[in-house]
JSON list of N, CA and C in Angstrom, two decimals:
[
{"chain": "A", "resi": 43, "resn": "UNK", "atom": "N", "xyz": [95.12, -29.07, 19.19]},
{"chain": "A", "resi": 43, "resn": "UNK", "atom": "CA", "xyz": [93.96, -29.36, 18.37]},
{"chain": "A", "resi": 43, "resn": "UNK", "atom": "C", "xyz": [94.14, -30.70, 17.66]},
{"chain": "A", "resi": 44, "resn": "UNK", "atom": "N", "xyz": [95.25, -30.88, 16.96]},
{"chain": "A", "resi": 44, "resn": "UNK", "atom": "CA", "xyz": [95.46, -32.11, 16.21]},
{"chain": "A", "resi": 44, "resn": "UNK", "atom": "C", "xyz": [95.82, -33.28, 17.11]},
{"chain": "A", "resi": 45, "resn": "UNK", "atom": "N", "xyz": [96.40, -32.99, 18.26]},
{"chain": "A", "resi": 45, "resn": "UNK", "atom": "CA", "xyz": [96.81, -34.07, 19.15]},
{"chain": "A", "resi": 45, "resn": "UNK", "atom": "C", "xyz": [95.62, -34.75, 19.80]},
{"chain": "A", "resi": 46, "resn": "UNK", "atom": "N", "xyz": [94.48, -34.11, 19.79]},
{"chain": "A", "resi": 46, "resn": "UNK", "atom": "CA", "xyz": [93.29, -34.69, 20.38]},
{"chain": "A", "resi": 46, "resn": "UNK", "atom": "C", "xyz": [92.49, -35.57, 19.43]},
{"chain": "A", "resi": 47, "resn": "UNK", "atom": "N", "xyz": [92.97, -35.73, 18.21]},
{"chain": "A", "resi": 47, "resn": "UNK", "atom": "CA", "xyz": [92.26, -36.56, 17.24]},
{"chain": "A", "resi": 47, "resn": "UNK", "atom": "C", "xyz": [92.34, -38.03, 17.64]},
{"chain": "A", "resi": 48, "resn": "UNK", "atom": "N", "xyz": [91.31, -38.80, 17.34]},
{"chain": "A", "resi": 48, "resn": "UNK", "atom": "CA", "xyz": [91.36, -40.25, 17.61]},
{"chain": "A", "resi": 48, "resn": "UNK", "atom": "C", "xyz": [92.49, -40.91, 16.81]},
{"chain": "A", "resi": 49, "resn": "UNK", "atom": "N", "xyz": [92.99, -42.01, 17.34]},
{"chain": "A", "resi": 49, "resn": "UNK", "atom": "CA", "xyz": [94.11, -42.70, 16.69]},
{"chain": "A", "resi": 49, "resn": "UNK", "atom": "C", "xyz": [93.71, -43.22, 15.32]},
{"chain": "A", "resi": 50, "resn": "UNK", "atom": "N", "xyz": [92.44, -43.47, 15.09]},
{"chain": "A", "resi": 50, "resn": "UNK", "atom": "CA", "xyz": [91.97, -43.92, 13.78]},
{"chain": "A", "resi": 50, "resn": "UNK", "atom": "C", "xyz": [92.20, -42.88, 12.70]},
{"chain": "A", "resi": 51, "resn": "UNK", "atom": "N", "xyz": [92.07, -41.60, 13.07]},
{"chain": "A", "resi": 51, "resn": "UNK", "atom": "CA", "xyz": [92.35, -40.53, 12.11]},
{"chain": "A", "resi": 51, "resn": "UNK", "atom": "C", "xyz": [93.82, -40.52, 11.72]},
{"chain": "A", "resi": 52, "resn": "UNK", "atom": "N", "xyz": [94.70, -40.69, 12.69]},
{"chain": "A", "resi": 52, "resn": "UNK", "atom": "CA", "xyz": [96.14, -40.71, 12.40]},
{"chain": "A", "resi": 52, "resn": "UNK", "atom": "C", "xyz": [96.48, -41.86, 11.47]},
{"chain": "A", "resi": 53, "resn": "UNK", "atom": "N", "xyz": [95.87, -43.02, 11.72]},
{"chain": "A", "resi": 53, "resn": "UNK", "atom": "CA", "xyz": [96.08, -44.16, 10.83]},
{"chain": "A", "resi": 53, "resn": "UNK", "atom": "C", "xyz": [95.55, -43.85, 9.44]},
{"chain": "A", "resi": 54, "resn": "UNK", "atom": "N", "xyz": [94.40, -43.20, 9.36]},
{"chain": "A", "resi": 54, "resn": "UNK", "atom": "CA", "xyz": [93.83, -42.81, 8.07]},
{"chain": "A", "resi": 54, "resn": "UNK", "atom": "C", "xyz": [94.73, -41.84, 7.32]},
{"chain": "A", "resi": 55, "resn": "UNK", "atom": "N", "xyz": [95.29, -40.86, 8.03]},
{"chain": "A", "resi": 55, "resn": "UNK", "atom": "CA", "xyz": [96.22, -39.92, 7.40]},
{"chain": "A", "resi": 55, "resn": "UNK", "atom": "C", "xyz": [97.43, -40.65, 6.85]},
{"chain": "A", "resi": 56, "resn": "UNK", "atom": "N", "xyz": [97.97, -41.58, 7.62]},
{"chain": "A", "resi": 56, "resn": "UNK", "atom": "CA", "xyz": [99.14, -42.34, 7.17]},
{"chain": "A", "resi": 56, "resn": "UNK", "atom": "C", "xyz": [98.81, -43.17, 5.93]},
{"chain": "A", "resi": 57, "resn": "UNK", "atom": "N", "xyz": [97.64, -43.79, 5.92]},
{"chain": "A", "resi": 57, "resn": "UNK", "atom": "CA", "xyz": [97.24, -44.60, 4.77]},
{"chain": "A", "resi": 57, "resn": "UNK", "atom": "C", "xyz": [97.00, -43.76, 3.53]},
{"chain": "A", "resi": 58, "resn": "UNK", "atom": "N", "xyz": [96.45, -42.56, 3.70]},
{"chain": "A", "resi": 58, "resn": "UNK", "atom": "CA", "xyz": [96.25, -41.66, 2.56]},
{"chain": "A", "resi": 58, "resn": "UNK", "atom": "C", "xyz": [97.60, -41.23, 2.00]},
{"chain": "A", "resi": 59, "resn": "UNK", "atom": "N", "xyz": [98.56, -40.93, 2.87]},
{"chain": "A", "resi": 59, "resn": "UNK", "atom": "CA", "xyz": [99.91, -40.58, 2.39]},
{"chain": "A", "resi": 59, "resn": "UNK", "atom": "C", "xyz": [100.53, -41.74, 1.63]},
{"chain": "A", "resi": 60, "resn": "UNK", "atom": "N", "xyz": [100.36, -42.95, 2.16]},
{"chain": "A", "resi": 60, "resn": "UNK", "atom": "CA", "xyz": [100.88, -44.15, 1.50]},
{"chain": "A", "resi": 60, "resn": "UNK", "atom": "C", "xyz": [100.20, -44.32, 0.14]},
{"chain": "A", "resi": 61, "resn": "UNK", "atom": "N", "xyz": [98.90, -44.09, 0.09]},
{"chain": "A", "resi": 61, "resn": "UNK", "atom": "CA", "xyz": [98.14, -44.20, -1.15]},
{"chain": "A", "resi": 61, "resn": "UNK", "atom": "C", "xyz": [98.65, -43.20, -2.19]},
{"chain": "A", "resi": 62, "resn": "UNK", "atom": "N", "xyz": [98.88, -41.98, -1.77]},
{"chain": "A", "resi": 62, "resn": "UNK", "atom": "CA", "xyz": [99.40, -40.96, -2.69]},
{"chain": "A", "resi": 62, "resn": "UNK", "atom": "C", "xyz": [100.81, -41.31, -3.16]},
{"chain": "A", "resi": 63, "resn": "UNK", "atom": "N", "xyz": [101.64, -41.82, -2.25]},
{"chain": "A", "resi": 63, "resn": "UNK", "atom": "CA", "xyz": [102.99, -42.24, -2.60]},
{"chain": "A", "resi": 63, "resn": "UNK", "atom": "C", "xyz": [102.95, -43.35, -3.65]},
{"chain": "A", "resi": 64, "resn": "UNK", "atom": "N", "xyz": [102.07, -44.34, -3.45]},
{"chain": "A", "resi": 64, "resn": "UNK", "atom": "CA", "xyz": [101.93, -45.42, -4.43]},
{"chain": "A", "resi": 64, "resn": "UNK", "atom": "C", "xyz": [101.38, -44.92, -5.75]},
{"chain": "A", "resi": 65, "resn": "UNK", "atom": "N", "xyz": [100.50, -43.94, -5.71]},
{"chain": "A", "resi": 65, "resn": "UNK", "atom": "CA", "xyz": [99.93, -43.38, -6.93]},
{"chain": "A", "resi": 65, "resn": "UNK", "atom": "C", "xyz": [101.01, -42.68, -7.75]},
{"chain": "A", "resi": 66, "resn": "UNK", "atom": "N", "xyz": [101.87, -41.94, -7.10]},
{"chain": "A", "resi": 66, "resn": "UNK", "atom": "CA", "xyz": [102.96, -41.25, -7.80]},
{"chain": "A", "resi": 66, "resn": "UNK", "atom": "C", "xyz": [103.99, -42.25, -8.32]},
{"chain": "A", "resi": 67, "resn": "UNK", "atom": "N", "xyz": [104.30, -43.25, -7.49]},
{"chain": "A", "resi": 67, "resn": "UNK", "atom": "CA", "xyz": [105.34, -44.22, -7.85]},
{"chain": "A", "resi": 67, "resn": "UNK", "atom": "C", "xyz": [104.88, -45.22, -8.90]},
{"chain": "A", "resi": 68, "resn": "UNK", "atom": "N", "xyz": [103.58, -45.54, -8.91]},
{"chain": "A", "resi": 68, "resn": "UNK", "atom": "CA", "xyz": [103.04, -46.47, -9.89]},
{"chain": "A", "resi": 68, "resn": "UNK", "atom": "C", "xyz": [103.16, -47.93, -9.49]},
{"chain": "A", "resi": 69, "resn": "UNK", "atom": "N", "xyz": [103.41, -48.18, -8.21]},
{"chain": "A", "resi": 69, "resn": "UNK", "atom": "CA", "xyz": [103.51, -49.55, -7.69]},
{"chain": "A", "resi": 69, "resn": "UNK", "atom": "C", "xyz": [102.69, -49.61, -6.41]},
{"chain": "A", "resi": 70, "resn": "UNK", "atom": "N", "xyz": [101.79, -50.58, -6.32]},
{"chain": "A", "resi": 70, "resn": "UNK", "atom": "CA", "xyz": [100.98, -50.78, -5.12]},
{"chain": "A", "resi": 70, "resn": "UNK", "atom": "C", "xyz": [101.25, -52.17, -4.57]},
{"chain": "A", "resi": 71, "resn": "UNK", "atom": "N", "xyz": [101.19, -52.30, -3.26]},
{"chain": "A", "resi": 71, "resn": "UNK", "atom": "CA", "xyz": [101.46, -53.58, -2.61]},
{"chain": "A", "resi": 71, "resn": "UNK", "atom": "C", "xyz": [100.21, -54.09, -1.90]},
{"chain": "A", "resi": 72, "resn": "UNK", "atom": "N", "xyz": [99.89, -55.33, -2.13]},
{"chain": "A", "resi": 72, "resn": "UNK", "atom": "CA", "xyz": [98.88, -56.03, -1.34]},
{"chain": "A", "resi": 72, "resn": "UNK", "atom": "C", "xyz": [99.57, -57.25, -0.77]},
{"chain": "A", "resi": 73, "resn": "UNK", "atom": "N", "xyz": [99.72, -58.30, -1.55]},
{"chain": "A", "resi": 73, "resn": "UNK", "atom": "CA", "xyz": [100.54, -59.44, -1.14]},
{"chain": "A", "resi": 73, "resn": "UNK", "atom": "C", "xyz": [101.93, -59.34, -1.78]},
{"chain": "A", "resi": 74, "resn": "UNK", "atom": "N", "xyz": [101.97, -58.79, -2.96]},
{"chain": "A", "resi": 74, "resn": "UNK", "atom": "CA", "xyz": [103.22, -58.52, -3.65]},
{"chain": "A", "resi": 74, "resn": "UNK", "atom": "C", "xyz": [103.01, -57.27, -4.50]},
{"chain": "A", "resi": 75, "resn": "UNK", "atom": "N", "xyz": [104.06, -56.69, -5.03]},
{"chain": "A", "resi": 75, "resn": "UNK", "atom": "CA", "xyz": [103.89, -55.43, -5.77]},
{"chain": "A", "resi": 75, "resn": "UNK", "atom": "C", "xyz": [103.17, -55.60, -7.11]},
{"chain": "A", "resi": 76, "resn": "UNK", "atom": "N", "xyz": [102.26, -54.68, -7.38]},
{"chain": "A", "resi": 76, "resn": "UNK", "atom": "CA", "xyz": [101.58, -54.62, -8.67]},
{"chain": "A", "resi": 76, "resn": "UNK", "atom": "C", "xyz": [101.97, -53.32, -9.33]},
{"chain": "A", "resi": 77, "resn": "UNK", "atom": "N", "xyz": [102.50, -53.40, -10.54]},
{"chain": "A", "resi": 77, "resn": "UNK", "atom": "CA", "xyz": [102.91, -52.20, -11.27]},
{"chain": "A", "resi": 77, "resn": "UNK", "atom": "C", "xyz": [101.77, -51.73, -12.17]},
{"chain": "A", "resi": 78, "resn": "UNK", "atom": "N", "xyz": [101.61, -50.42, -12.22]},
{"chain": "A", "resi": 78, "resn": "UNK", "atom": "CA", "xyz": [100.53, -49.83, -13.02]},
{"chain": "A", "resi": 78, "resn": "UNK", "atom": "C", "xyz": [100.69, -50.14, -14.50]},
{"chain": "A", "resi": 79, "resn": "UNK", "atom": "N", "xyz": [101.92, -50.19, -14.99]},
{"chain": "A", "resi": 79, "resn": "UNK", "atom": "CA", "xyz": [102.17, -50.42, -16.42]},
{"chain": "A", "resi": 79, "resn": "UNK", "atom": "C", "xyz": [101.91, -51.86, -16.83]},
{"chain": "A", "resi": 80, "resn": "UNK", "atom": "N", "xyz": [102.34, -52.82, -16.02]},
{"chain": "A", "resi": 80, "resn": "UNK", "atom": "CA", "xyz": [102.24, -54.23, -16.43]},
{"chain": "A", "resi": 80, "resn": "UNK", "atom": "C", "xyz": [100.97, -54.91, -15.94]},
{"chain": "A", "resi": 81, "resn": "UNK", "atom": "N", "xyz": [100.40, -54.48, -14.80]},
{"chain": "A", "resi": 81, "resn": "UNK", "atom": "CA", "xyz": [99.19, -55.10, -14.25]},
{"chain": "A", "resi": 81, "resn": "UNK", "atom": "C", "xyz": [98.20, -54.02, -13.82]},
{"chain": "A", "resi": 82, "resn": "UNK", "atom": "N", "xyz": [97.63, -53.29, -14.77]},
{"chain": "A", "resi": 82, "resn": "UNK", "atom": "CA", "xyz": [96.78, -52.15, -14.39]},
{"chain": "A", "resi": 82, "resn": "UNK", "atom": "C", "xyz": [95.52, -52.56, -13.61]},
{"chain": "A", "resi": 83, "resn": "UNK", "atom": "N", "xyz": [94.93, -53.69, -13.94]},
{"chain": "A", "resi": 83, "resn": "UNK", "atom": "CA", "xyz": [93.72, -54.11, -13.23]},
{"chain": "A", "resi": 83, "resn": "UNK", "atom": "C", "xyz": [93.97, -54.38, -11.76]},
{"chain": "A", "resi": 84, "resn": "UNK", "atom": "N", "xyz": [95.00, -55.14, -11.46]},
{"chain": "A", "resi": 84, "resn": "UNK", "atom": "CA", "xyz": [95.32, -55.46, -10.08]},
{"chain": "A", "resi": 84, "resn": "UNK", "atom": "C", "xyz": [95.87, -54.23, -9.35]},
{"chain": "A", "resi": 85, "resn": "UNK", "atom": "N", "xyz": [96.57, -53.37, -10.06]},
{"chain": "A", "resi": 85, "resn": "UNK", "atom": "CA", "xyz": [97.07, -52.14, -9.45]},
{"chain": "A", "resi": 85, "resn": "UNK", "atom": "C", "xyz": [95.91, -51.28, -8.96]},
{"chain": "A", "resi": 86, "resn": "UNK", "atom": "N", "xyz": [94.92, -51.04, -9.83]},
{"chain": "A", "resi": 86, "resn": "UNK", "atom": "CA", "xyz": [93.80, -50.19, -9.45]},
{"chain": "A", "resi": 86, "resn": "UNK", "atom": "C", "xyz": [92.90, -50.86, -8.42]},
{"chain": "A", "resi": 87, "resn": "UNK", "atom": "N", "xyz": [92.76, -52.17, -8.49]},
{"chain": "A", "resi": 87, "resn": "UNK", "atom": "CA", "xyz": [92.00, -52.87, -7.46]},
{"chain": "A", "resi": 87, "resn": "UNK", "atom": "C", "xyz": [92.67, -52.72, -6.10]},
{"chain": "A", "resi": 88, "resn": "UNK", "atom": "N", "xyz": [93.98, -52.85, -6.08]},
{"chain": "A", "resi": 88, "resn": "UNK", "atom": "CA", "xyz": [94.73, -52.67, -4.84]},
{"chain": "A", "resi": 88, "resn": "UNK", "atom": "C", "xyz": [94.59, -51.24, -4.32]},
{"chain": "A", "resi": 89, "resn": "UNK", "atom": "N", "xyz": [94.66, -50.27, -5.22]},
{"chain": "A", "resi": 89, "resn": "UNK", "atom": "CA", "xyz": [94.50, -48.87, -4.81]},
{"chain": "A", "resi": 89, "resn": "UNK", "atom": "C", "xyz": [93.10, -48.63, -4.23]},
{"chain": "A", "resi": 90, "resn": "UNK", "atom": "N", "xyz": [92.09, -49.25, -4.82]},
{"chain": "A", "resi": 90, "resn": "UNK", "atom": "CA", "xyz": [90.72, -49.11, -4.30]},
{"chain": "A", "resi": 90, "resn": "UNK", "atom": "C", "xyz": [90.61, -49.74, -2.92]},
{"chain": "A", "resi": 91, "resn": "UNK", "atom": "N", "xyz": [91.22, -50.90, -2.74]},
{"chain": "A", "resi": 91, "resn": "UNK", "atom": "CA", "xyz": [91.17, -51.57, -1.43]},
{"chain": "A", "resi": 91, "resn": "UNK", "atom": "C", "xyz": [91.82, -50.68, -0.37]},
{"chain": "A", "resi": 92, "resn": "UNK", "atom": "N", "xyz": [93.01, -50.13, -0.66]},
{"chain": "A", "resi": 92, "resn": "UNK", "atom": "CA", "xyz": [93.69, -49.27, 0.31]},
{"chain": "A", "resi": 92, "resn": "UNK", "atom": "C", "xyz": [92.90, -47.99, 0.55]},
{"chain": "A", "resi": 93, "resn": "UNK", "atom": "N", "xyz": [92.25, -47.45, -0.49]},
{"chain": "A", "resi": 93, "resn": "UNK", "atom": "CA", "xyz": [91.44, -46.24, -0.32]},
{"chain": "A", "resi": 93, "resn": "UNK", "atom": "C", "xyz": [90.24, -46.52, 0.59]},
{"chain": "A", "resi": 94, "resn": "UNK", "atom": "N", "xyz": [89.62, -47.68, 0.43]},
{"chain": "A", "resi": 94, "resn": "UNK", "atom": "CA", "xyz": [88.49, -48.04, 1.31]},
{"chain": "A", "resi": 94, "resn": "UNK", "atom": "C", "xyz": [88.94, -48.24, 2.75]},
{"chain": "A", "resi": 95, "resn": "UNK", "atom": "N", "xyz": [90.10, -48.85, 2.93]},
{"chain": "A", "resi": 95, "resn": "UNK", "atom": "CA", "xyz": [90.63, -49.02, 4.28]},
{"chain": "A", "resi": 95, "resn": "UNK", "atom": "C", "xyz": [90.93, -47.66, 4.90]},
{"chain": "A", "resi": 96, "resn": "UNK", "atom": "N", "xyz": [91.54, -46.76, 4.13]},
{"chain": "A", "resi": 96, "resn": "UNK", "atom": "CA", "xyz": [91.83, -45.41, 4.64]},
{"chain": "A", "resi": 96, "resn": "UNK", "atom": "C", "xyz": [90.54, -44.66, 4.96]},
{"chain": "A", "resi": 97, "resn": "UNK", "atom": "N", "xyz": [89.54, -44.77, 4.10]},
{"chain": "A", "resi": 97, "resn": "UNK", "atom": "CA", "xyz": [88.27, -44.08, 4.34]},
{"chain": "A", "resi": 97, "resn": "UNK", "atom": "C", "xyz": [87.58, -44.63, 5.58]},
{"chain": "A", "resi": 98, "resn": "UNK", "atom": "N", "xyz": [87.71, -45.93, 5.82]},
{"chain": "A", "resi": 98, "resn": "UNK", "atom": "CA", "xyz": [87.07, -46.51, 7.00]},
{"chain": "A", "resi": 98, "resn": "UNK", "atom": "C", "xyz": [87.67, -45.96, 8.28]},
{"chain": "A", "resi": 99, "resn": "UNK", "atom": "N", "xyz": [88.91, -45.52, 8.24]},
{"chain": "A", "resi": 99, "resn": "UNK", "atom": "CA", "xyz": [89.53, -44.93, 9.43]},
{"chain": "A", "resi": 99, "resn": "UNK", "atom": "C", "xyz": [88.89, -43.60, 9.79]},
{"chain": "A", "resi": 100, "resn": "UNK", "atom": "N", "xyz": [88.36, -42.89, 8.80]},
{"chain": "A", "resi": 100, "resn": "UNK", "atom": "CA", "xyz": [87.70, -41.62, 9.07]},
{"chain": "A", "resi": 100, "resn": "UNK", "atom": "C", "xyz": [86.22, -41.81, 9.38]},
{"chain": "A", "resi": 101, "resn": "UNK", "atom": "N", "xyz": [85.61, -42.86, 8.83]},
{"chain": "A", "resi": 101, "resn": "UNK", "atom": "CA", "xyz": [84.20, -43.11, 9.09]},
{"chain": "A", "resi": 101, "resn": "UNK", "atom": "C", "xyz": [84.02, -43.74, 10.46]},
{"chain": "A", "resi": 102, "resn": "UNK", "atom": "N", "xyz": [84.89, -44.67, 10.81]},
{"chain": "A", "resi": 102, "resn": "UNK", "atom": "CA", "xyz": [84.85, -45.35, 12.10]},
{"chain": "A", "resi": 102, "resn": "UNK", "atom": "C", "xyz": [86.17, -45.13, 12.82]},
{"chain": "A", "resi": 103, "resn": "UNK", "atom": "N", "xyz": [86.41, -43.92, 13.36]},
{"chain": "A", "resi": 103, "resn": "UNK", "atom": "CA", "xyz": [87.72, -43.65, 13.97]},
{"chain": "A", "resi": 103, "resn": "UNK", "atom": "C", "xyz": [87.97, -44.43, 15.25]},
{"chain": "A", "resi": 104, "resn": "UNK", "atom": "N", "xyz": [86.91, -44.84, 15.94]},
{"chain": "A", "resi": 104, "resn": "UNK", "atom": "CA", "xyz": [87.06, -45.61, 17.17]},
{"chain": "A", "resi": 104, "resn": "UNK", "atom": "C", "xyz": [86.65, -47.03, 16.88]},
{"chain": "A", "resi": 105, "resn": "UNK", "atom": "N", "xyz": [87.62, -47.86, 16.49]},
{"chain": "A", "resi": 105, "resn": "UNK", "atom": "CA", "xyz": [87.30, -49.26, 16.25]},
{"chain": "A", "resi": 105, "resn": "UNK", "atom": "C", "xyz": [86.94, -49.90, 17.58]},
{"chain": "A", "resi": 106, "resn": "UNK", "atom": "N", "xyz": [86.21, -51.00, 17.54]},
{"chain": "A", "resi": 106, "resn": "UNK", "atom": "CA", "xyz": [85.79, -51.61, 18.80]},
{"chain": "A", "resi": 106, "resn": "UNK", "atom": "C", "xyz": [87.00, -51.94, 19.68]},
{"chain": "A", "resi": 107, "resn": "UNK", "atom": "N", "xyz": [87.04, -51.26, 20.78]},
{"chain": "A", "resi": 107, "resn": "UNK", "atom": "CA", "xyz": [88.10, -51.48, 21.77]},
{"chain": "A", "resi": 107, "resn": "UNK", "atom": "C", "xyz": [87.42, -51.76, 23.09]},
{"chain": "A", "resi": 108, "resn": "UNK", "atom": "N", "xyz": [87.89, -52.74, 23.79]},
{"chain": "A", "resi": 108, "resn": "UNK", "atom": "CA", "xyz": [87.32, -53.06, 25.11]},
{"chain": "A", "resi": 108, "resn": "UNK", "atom": "C", "xyz": [87.71, -51.95, 26.09]},
{"chain": "A", "resi": 109, "resn": "UNK", "atom": "N", "xyz": [86.73, -51.28, 26.63]},
{"chain": "A", "resi": 109, "resn": "UNK", "atom": "CA", "xyz": [86.99, -50.21, 27.60]},
{"chain": "A", "resi": 109, "resn": "UNK", "atom": "C", "xyz": [86.90, -50.75, 29.00]}
]
């Protein structure tokens, strides 16, 4: 059942796990690490960016691929 999922879903699952890991740890990476305590604005912006990327994997699981 799960093995038949599109590869975009697997990427989305991995990104959600990464997002949760960063949320617990309090450090998010975009170009360099942003800590929740010292740079809360950039930390949450980075978390939003990664959340949107993860969500796009579930909305568009089949990215344009030449068939």
